[in-house]
C-alpha atoms as a printed R data frame, in Angstrom:
    type eleno elety resid chain resno       x       y       z
1   ATOM     1    CA   MET     A     1  82.022 119.454  77.875
2   ATOM     2    CA   LYS     A     2  80.356 117.572  80.746
3   ATOM     3    CA   SER     A     3  82.015 114.333  79.657
4   ATOM     4    CA   LYS     A     4  85.467 115.999  79.710
5   ATOM     5    CA   ILE     A     5  84.860 117.309  83.219
6   ATOM     6    CA   LEU     A     6  83.622 113.914  84.360
7   ATOM     7    CA   LEU     A     7  86.677 112.206  82.842
8   ATOM     8    CA   LEU     A     8  88.977 114.681  84.582
9   ATOM     9    CA   MET     A     9  87.240 114.046  87.905
10  ATOM    10    CA   VAL     A    10  87.589 110.267  87.465
11  ATOM    11    CA   LEU     A    11  91.288 110.618  86.636
12  ATOM    12    CA   MET     A    12  91.859 112.860  89.642
13  ATOM    13    CA   PHE     A    13  90.079 110.367  91.900
14  ATOM    14    CA   ASN     A    14  92.122 107.454  90.542
15  ATOM    15    CA   VAL     A    15  95.424 109.273  91.083
16  ATOM    16    CA   SER     A    16  94.500 110.472  94.565
17  ATOM    17    CA   SER     A    17  93.443 106.957  95.580
18  ATOM    18    CA   LEU     A    18  97.011 105.783  94.944
19  ATOM    19    CA   MET     A    19  98.711 108.461  97.011
20  ATOM    20    CA   ALA     A    20 100.195 107.738 100.373
21  ATOM    21    CA   SER     A    21 100.606 110.225 103.151
22  ATOM    22    CA   GLY     A    22 101.175 110.032 106.839
23  ATOM    23    CA   ASN     A    23 103.631 108.739 109.363
24  ATOM    24    CA   VAL     A    24 104.281 105.109 109.998
25  ATOM    25    CA   LEU     A    25 106.318 103.431 112.697
26  ATOM    26    CA   ILE     A    26 107.507  99.924 111.952
27  ATOM    27    CA   ASP     A    27 108.723  98.656 115.322
28  ATOM    28    CA   GLY     A    28 110.495  95.320 115.241
29  ATOM    29    CA   LYS     A    29 109.403  94.615 118.801
30  ATOM    30    CA   THR     A    30 105.687  94.961 118.060
31  ATOM    31    CA   VAL     A    31 105.331  93.834 114.433
32  ATOM    32    CA   LYS     A    32 104.285  90.177 114.434
33  ATOM    33    CA   ASN     A    33 104.965  89.175 110.822
34  ATOM    34    CA   LYS     A    34 105.064  90.429 107.220
35  ATOM    35    CA   GLU     A    35 101.262  90.606 106.955
36  ATOM    36    CA   ASP     A    36 101.095  92.682 110.140
37  ATOM    37    CA   MET     A    37 103.708  95.042 108.720
38  ATOM    38    CA   GLN     A    38 101.651  95.378 105.528
39  ATOM    39    CA   ARG     A    39  98.511  96.202 107.559
40  ATOM    40    CA   ILE     A    40 100.402  98.890 109.474
41  ATOM    41    CA   LEU     A    41 101.694 100.435 106.236
42  ATOM    42    CA   GLU     A    42  98.267 100.320 104.630
43  ATOM    43    CA   LYS     A    43  96.545 101.953 107.594
44  ATOM    44    CA   GLN     A    44  99.087 104.571 108.637
45  ATOM    45    CA   LEU     A    45 100.129 105.650 105.129
46  ATOM    46    CA   HIS     A    46  96.531 105.616 103.912
47  ATOM    47    CA   PHE     A    47  97.188 103.187 101.081
48  ATOM    48    CA   PRO     A    48  94.078 101.931  99.332
49  ATOM    49    CA   THR     A    49  93.060  98.471 100.560
50  ATOM    50    CA   ASN     A    50  93.747  97.022  97.105
51  ATOM    51    CA   TYR     A    51  97.276  98.411  96.669
52  ATOM    52    CA   GLY     A    52  98.811  95.010  96.062
53  ATOM    53    CA   LYS     A    53 100.901  94.596  99.212
54  ATOM    54    CA   ASP     A    54 104.220  94.135  97.442
55  ATOM    55    CA   LEU     A    55 107.378  96.215  97.316
56  ATOM    56    CA   ASN     A    56 106.670  97.675  93.866
57  ATOM    57    CA   ASN     A    57 103.287  98.946  94.992
58  ATOM    58    CA   ILE     A    58 104.764 100.411  98.170
59  ATOM    59    CA   TYR     A    59 107.229 102.333  95.999
60  ATOM    60    CA   ASP     A    60 104.459 103.473  93.633
61  ATOM    61    CA   GLY     A    61 102.273 104.646  96.512
62  ATOM    62    CA   LEU     A    62 105.104 106.607  98.109
63  ATOM    63    CA   LEU     A    63 106.200 108.064  94.801
64  ATOM    64    CA   ALA     A    64 102.676 109.323  94.103
65  ATOM    65    CA   ASP     A    65 102.671 111.329  97.343
66  ATOM    66    CA   PHE     A    66 103.249 114.900  96.279
67  ATOM    67    CA   LYS     A    67 100.917 116.790  98.615
68  ATOM    68    CA   SER     A    68 102.215 116.003 102.079
69  ATOM    69    CA   GLU     A    69 105.075 114.289 103.814
70  ATOM    70    CA   SER     A    70 105.234 110.542 104.369
71  ATOM    71    CA   VAL     A    71 107.620 109.485 107.115
72  ATOM    72    CA   VAL     A    72 108.589 105.820 107.464
73  ATOM    73    CA   ARG     A    73 110.360 105.152 110.777
74  ATOM    74    CA   ILE     A    74 111.864 101.766 111.498
75  ATOM    75    CA   LYS     A    75 112.852 100.862 115.057
76  ATOM    76    CA   HIS     A    76 114.546  97.722 116.343
77  ATOM    77    CA   LEU     A    77 115.727  96.746 112.885
78  ATOM    78    CA   ASP     A    78 117.650  93.705 114.089
79  ATOM    79    CA   VAL     A    79 114.521  92.225 115.691
80  ATOM    80    CA   LEU     A    80 112.462  93.002 112.585
81  ATOM    81    CA   ARG     A    81 114.999  91.202 110.359
82  ATOM    82    CA   LYS     A    82 114.774  88.090 112.546
83  ATOM    83    CA   LYS     A    83 110.969  88.082 112.543
84  ATOM    84    CA   ILE     A    84 110.318  88.831 108.883
85  ATOM    85    CA   GLY     A    85 113.538  87.925 107.170
86  ATOM    86    CA   GLU     A    86 116.687  89.849 106.456
87  ATOM    87    CA   GLN     A    87 116.289  89.829 102.680
88  ATOM    88    CA   TYR     A    88 112.720  91.192 102.669
89  ATOM    89    CA   ILE     A    89 113.483  93.930 105.218
90  ATOM    90    CA   ASP     A    90 116.619  94.990 103.344
91  ATOM    91    CA   GLU     A    91 114.603  95.143 100.110
92  ATOM    92    CA   PHE     A    92 111.860  97.112 101.895
93  ATOM    93    CA   ILE     A    93 114.417  99.639 103.174
94  ATOM    94    CA   GLU     A    94 115.905  99.899  99.691
95  ATOM    95    CA   VAL     A    95 112.466 100.532  98.138
96  ATOM    96    CA   VAL     A    96 111.540 103.207 100.685
97  ATOM    97    CA   GLY     A    97 114.989 104.750 100.261
98  ATOM    98    CA   LEU     A    98 114.536 104.873  96.490
99  ATOM    99    CA   ALA     A    99 111.124 106.503  96.956
100 ATOM   100    CA   ALA     A   100 112.737 109.050  99.302
101 ATOM   101    CA   ASN     A   101 115.389 109.798  96.667
102 ATOM   102    CA   ASP     A   102 112.742 110.208  93.977
103 ATOM   103    CA   ASN     A   103 110.207 112.171  96.039
104 ATOM   104    CA   VAL     A   104 111.184 114.943  98.468
105 ATOM   105    CA   HIS     A   105 108.009 114.297 100.471
106 ATOM   106    CA   VAL     A   106 109.135 110.819 101.552
107 ATOM   107    CA   VAL     A   107 111.433 110.441 104.547
108 ATOM   108    CA   LEU     A   108 113.047 107.216 105.786
109 ATOM   109    CA   ILE     A   109 114.312 107.135 109.366
110 ATOM   110    CA   LEU     A   110 116.199 104.132 110.746
111 ATOM   111    CA   GLU     A   111 116.486 104.105 114.537
């Protein structure tokens, strides 16, 4: 019985360590580069430090959020596209949008 409880606690910890929650502002005027954007996401959405830092893992982290709302706000999109690259930013927006469609607790705001 103790081993089943321990296993359940380990599984709960592993799932909760993947969940994102929080509000993040990605401001094209202040973000320096892609790595800076990743650091902001990791810190403000409470991603684990080993989440992988790619678009699939961002989607997975947002999709796992079922306890509280995660709001991703993007300001100065045109500046952000010039700094980081149009293709990556468009893919990022698509991934967050898909997570928002698949999880009612995820909100994407483009300003």
